[in-house]
PDB file of C-alpha atoms in Angstrom:
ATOM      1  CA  UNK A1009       0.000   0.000   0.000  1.00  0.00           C
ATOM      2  CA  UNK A1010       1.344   3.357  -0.790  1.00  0.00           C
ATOM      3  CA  UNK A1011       2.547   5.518   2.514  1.00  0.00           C
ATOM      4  CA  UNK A1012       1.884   9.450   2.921  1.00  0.00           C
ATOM      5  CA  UNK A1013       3.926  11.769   5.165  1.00  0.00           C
ATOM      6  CA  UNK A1014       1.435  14.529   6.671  1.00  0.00           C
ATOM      7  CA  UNK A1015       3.857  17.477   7.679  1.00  0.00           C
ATOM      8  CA  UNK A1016       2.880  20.048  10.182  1.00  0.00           C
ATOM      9  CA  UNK A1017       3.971  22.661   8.649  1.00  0.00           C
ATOM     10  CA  UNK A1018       6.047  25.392  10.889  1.00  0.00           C
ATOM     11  CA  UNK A1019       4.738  28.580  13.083  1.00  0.00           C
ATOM     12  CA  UNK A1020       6.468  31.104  14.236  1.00  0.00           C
ATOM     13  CA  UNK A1021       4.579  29.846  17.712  1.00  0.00           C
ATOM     14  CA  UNK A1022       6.158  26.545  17.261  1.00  0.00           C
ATOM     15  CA  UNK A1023       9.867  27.805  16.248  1.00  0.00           C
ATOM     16  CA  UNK A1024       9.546  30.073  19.594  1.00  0.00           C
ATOM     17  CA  UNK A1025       9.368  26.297  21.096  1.00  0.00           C
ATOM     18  CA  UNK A1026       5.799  27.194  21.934  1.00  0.00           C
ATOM     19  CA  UNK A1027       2.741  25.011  22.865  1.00  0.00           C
ATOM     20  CA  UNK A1028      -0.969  26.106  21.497  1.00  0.00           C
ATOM     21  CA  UNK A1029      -2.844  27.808  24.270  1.00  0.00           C
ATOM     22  CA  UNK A1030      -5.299  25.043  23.655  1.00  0.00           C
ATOM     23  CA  UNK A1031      -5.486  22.028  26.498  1.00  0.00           C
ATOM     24  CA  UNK A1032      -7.612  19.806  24.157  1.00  0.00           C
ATOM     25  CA  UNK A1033      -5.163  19.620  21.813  1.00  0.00           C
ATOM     26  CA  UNK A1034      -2.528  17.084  22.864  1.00  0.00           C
ATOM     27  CA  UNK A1035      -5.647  14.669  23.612  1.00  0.00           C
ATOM     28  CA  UNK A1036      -7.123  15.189  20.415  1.00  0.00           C
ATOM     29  CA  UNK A1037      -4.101  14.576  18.387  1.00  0.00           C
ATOM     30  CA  UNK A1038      -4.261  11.271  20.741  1.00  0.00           C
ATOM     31  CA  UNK A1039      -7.553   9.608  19.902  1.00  0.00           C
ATOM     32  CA  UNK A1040      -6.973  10.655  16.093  1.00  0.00           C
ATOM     33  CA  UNK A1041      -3.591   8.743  15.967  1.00  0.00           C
ATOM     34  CA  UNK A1042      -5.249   6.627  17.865  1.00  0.00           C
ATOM     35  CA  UNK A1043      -8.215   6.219  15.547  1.00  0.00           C
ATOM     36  CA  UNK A1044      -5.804   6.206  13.157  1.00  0.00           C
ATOM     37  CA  UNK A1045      -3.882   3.424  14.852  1.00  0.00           C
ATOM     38  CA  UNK A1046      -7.201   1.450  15.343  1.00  0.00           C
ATOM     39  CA  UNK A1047      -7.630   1.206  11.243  1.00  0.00           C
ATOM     40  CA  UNK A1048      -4.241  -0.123  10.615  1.00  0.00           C
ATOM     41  CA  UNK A1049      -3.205   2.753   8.824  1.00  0.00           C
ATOM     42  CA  UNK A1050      -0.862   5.008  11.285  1.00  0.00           C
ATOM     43  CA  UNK A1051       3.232   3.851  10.841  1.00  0.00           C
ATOM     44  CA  UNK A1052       4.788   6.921  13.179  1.00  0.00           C
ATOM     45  CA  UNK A1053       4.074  10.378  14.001  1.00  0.00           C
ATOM     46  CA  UNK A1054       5.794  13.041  16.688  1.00  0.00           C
ATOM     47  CA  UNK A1055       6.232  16.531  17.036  1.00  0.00           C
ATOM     48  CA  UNK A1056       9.666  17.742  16.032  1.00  0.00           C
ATOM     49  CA  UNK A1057      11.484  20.715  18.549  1.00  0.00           C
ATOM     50  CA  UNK A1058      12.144  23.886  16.921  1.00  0.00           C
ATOM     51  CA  UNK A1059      14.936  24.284  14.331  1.00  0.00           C
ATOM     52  CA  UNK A1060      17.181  25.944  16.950  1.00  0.00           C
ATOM     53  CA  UNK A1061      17.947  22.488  18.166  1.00  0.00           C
ATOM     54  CA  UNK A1062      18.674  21.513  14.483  1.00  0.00           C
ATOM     55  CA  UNK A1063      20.976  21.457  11.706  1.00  0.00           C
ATOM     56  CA  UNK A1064      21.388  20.845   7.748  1.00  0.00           C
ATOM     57  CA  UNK A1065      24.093  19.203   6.716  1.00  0.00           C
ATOM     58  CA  UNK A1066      24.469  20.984   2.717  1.00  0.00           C
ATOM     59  CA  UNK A1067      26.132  20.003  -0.262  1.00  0.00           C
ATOM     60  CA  UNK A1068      28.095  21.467  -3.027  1.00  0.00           C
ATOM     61  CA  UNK A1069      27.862  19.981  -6.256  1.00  0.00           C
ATOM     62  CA  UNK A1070      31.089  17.979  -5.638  1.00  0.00           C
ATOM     63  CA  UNK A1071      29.373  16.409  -2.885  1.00  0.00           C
ATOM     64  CA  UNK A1072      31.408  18.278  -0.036  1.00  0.00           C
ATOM     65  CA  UNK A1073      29.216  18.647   3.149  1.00  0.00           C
ATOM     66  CA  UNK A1074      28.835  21.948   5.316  1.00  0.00           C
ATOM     67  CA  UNK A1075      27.396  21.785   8.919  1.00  0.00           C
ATOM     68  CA  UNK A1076      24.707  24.659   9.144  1.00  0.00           C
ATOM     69  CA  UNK A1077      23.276  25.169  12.806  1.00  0.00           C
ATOM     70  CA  UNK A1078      19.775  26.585  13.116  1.00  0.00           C
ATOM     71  CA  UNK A1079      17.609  28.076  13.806  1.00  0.00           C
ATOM     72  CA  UNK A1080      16.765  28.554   9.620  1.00  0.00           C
ATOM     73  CA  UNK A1081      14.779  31.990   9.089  1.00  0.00           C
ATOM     74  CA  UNK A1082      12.074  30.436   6.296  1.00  0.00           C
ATOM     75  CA  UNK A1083       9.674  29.258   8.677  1.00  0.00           C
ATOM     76  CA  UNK A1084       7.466  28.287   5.961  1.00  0.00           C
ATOM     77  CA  UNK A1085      10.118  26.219   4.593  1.00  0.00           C
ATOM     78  CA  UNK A1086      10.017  24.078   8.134  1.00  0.00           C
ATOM     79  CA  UNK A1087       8.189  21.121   9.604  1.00  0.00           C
ATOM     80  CA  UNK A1088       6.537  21.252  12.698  1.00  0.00           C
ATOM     81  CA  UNK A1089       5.502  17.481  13.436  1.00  0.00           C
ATOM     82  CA  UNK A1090       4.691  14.485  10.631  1.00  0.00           C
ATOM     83  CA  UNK A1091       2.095  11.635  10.440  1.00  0.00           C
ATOM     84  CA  UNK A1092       3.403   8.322   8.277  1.00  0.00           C
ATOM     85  CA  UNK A1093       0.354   6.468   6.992  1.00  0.00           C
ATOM     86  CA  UNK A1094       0.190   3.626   4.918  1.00  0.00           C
ATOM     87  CA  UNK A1095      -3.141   3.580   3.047  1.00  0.00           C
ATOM     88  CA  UNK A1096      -4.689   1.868  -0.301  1.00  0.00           C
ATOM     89  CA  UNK A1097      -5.186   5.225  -2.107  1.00  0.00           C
ATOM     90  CA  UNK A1098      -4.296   9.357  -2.642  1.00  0.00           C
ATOM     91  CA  UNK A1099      -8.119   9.416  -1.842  1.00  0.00           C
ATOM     92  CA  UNK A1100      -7.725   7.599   1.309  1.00  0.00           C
ATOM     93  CA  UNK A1101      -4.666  10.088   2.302  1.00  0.00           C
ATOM     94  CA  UNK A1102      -6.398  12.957   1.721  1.00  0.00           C
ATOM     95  CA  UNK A1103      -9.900  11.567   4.009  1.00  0.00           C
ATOM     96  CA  UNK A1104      -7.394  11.298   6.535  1.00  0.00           C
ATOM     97  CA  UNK A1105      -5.426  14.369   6.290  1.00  0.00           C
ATOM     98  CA  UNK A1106      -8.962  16.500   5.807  1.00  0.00           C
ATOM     99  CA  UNK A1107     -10.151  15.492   9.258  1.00  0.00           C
ATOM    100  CA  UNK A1108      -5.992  16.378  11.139  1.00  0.00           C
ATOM    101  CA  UNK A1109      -6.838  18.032  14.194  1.00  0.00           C
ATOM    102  CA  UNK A1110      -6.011  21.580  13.705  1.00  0.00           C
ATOM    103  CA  UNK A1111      -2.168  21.863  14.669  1.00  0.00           C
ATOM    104  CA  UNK A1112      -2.119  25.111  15.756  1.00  0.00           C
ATOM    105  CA  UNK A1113      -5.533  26.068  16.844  1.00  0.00           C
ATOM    106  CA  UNK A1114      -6.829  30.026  16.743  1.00  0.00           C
ATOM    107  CA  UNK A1115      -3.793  30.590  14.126  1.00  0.00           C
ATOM    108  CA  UNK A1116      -3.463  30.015  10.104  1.00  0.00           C
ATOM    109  CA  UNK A1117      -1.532  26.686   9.952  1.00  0.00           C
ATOM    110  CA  UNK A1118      -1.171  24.381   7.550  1.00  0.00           C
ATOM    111  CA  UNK A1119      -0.277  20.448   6.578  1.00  0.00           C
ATOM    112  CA  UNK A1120       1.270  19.189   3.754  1.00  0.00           C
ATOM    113  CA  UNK A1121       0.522  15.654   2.668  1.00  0.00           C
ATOM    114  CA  UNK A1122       3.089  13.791   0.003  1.00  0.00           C
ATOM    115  CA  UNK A1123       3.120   9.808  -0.778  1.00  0.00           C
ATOM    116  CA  UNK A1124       6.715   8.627   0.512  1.00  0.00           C
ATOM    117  CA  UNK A1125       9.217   6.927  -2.612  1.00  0.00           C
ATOM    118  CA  UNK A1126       9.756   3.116  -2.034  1.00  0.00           C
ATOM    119  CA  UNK A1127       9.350  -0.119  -3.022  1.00  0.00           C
ATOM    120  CA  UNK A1128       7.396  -0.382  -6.409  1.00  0.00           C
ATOM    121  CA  UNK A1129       7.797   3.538  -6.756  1.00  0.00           C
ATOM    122  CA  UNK A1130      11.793   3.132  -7.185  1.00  0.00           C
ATOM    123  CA  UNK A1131      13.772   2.038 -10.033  1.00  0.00           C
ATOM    124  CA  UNK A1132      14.391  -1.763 -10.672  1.00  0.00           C
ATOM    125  CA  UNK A1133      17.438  -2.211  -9.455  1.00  0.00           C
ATOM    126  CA  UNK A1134      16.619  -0.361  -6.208  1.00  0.00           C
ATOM    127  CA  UNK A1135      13.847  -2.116  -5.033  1.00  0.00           C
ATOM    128  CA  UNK A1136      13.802  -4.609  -2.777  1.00  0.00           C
TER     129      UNK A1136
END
């Protein structure tokens, strides 16, 4: 079955390192992994800490790596928290995603939902 990654997509709230003023939230993100859990389609999902506690590790076209600390200024650019499902259909992904407990409640937020590469999805003499 093909897997999705929802990403919580960054907030200024949550690269401050904080927590929605909201004390439903954690237990409704909860019962809907929970729900999710339930109809065998949840694989992971956690909240990530801000991108202060990161790093990138970039490359040059020669393939030479440089160390970049955050935090990284495009918070738009950023993820927040993911989901990993494993579903039968983009159809399926999207039920799912449409009914995400608002991340960041009382503020514009958003979630970004993308099938994962694997398996039948890479070439031949990738896949396993």
């Amino acid at each position: 079955m093909p897997r999705y990654m929802i990403q919580v997509r960054a907030t200024a709230m949550s690269e401050a390192g904080e927590f929605p003023d909201d004390p439903t939230l954690v237990s409704r993100m909860m019962a809907f992994h929970d729900e999710m859990a339930r109809a065998g389609v949840l694989v992971d999902g956690a909240g990530l800490h801000p991108s202060s506690q990161g790093f990138r590790v970039q490359y040059d076209a020669a393939g030479h790596t440089r160390v970049i600390d955050g935090p990284f200024a495009e918070t738009k650019e950023l993820i927040a928290g993911y989901t990993l499902i494993d579903v039968g259909t983009q159809a399926e992904a999207l039920s799912w995603a449409q009914r995400f407990p608002a991340p960041f409640p009382g503020q514009p937020c958003c979630i970004e939902v993308r099938p994962l590469l694997g398996g039948v999805n890479l070439p031949p003499e990738d896949a396993e």
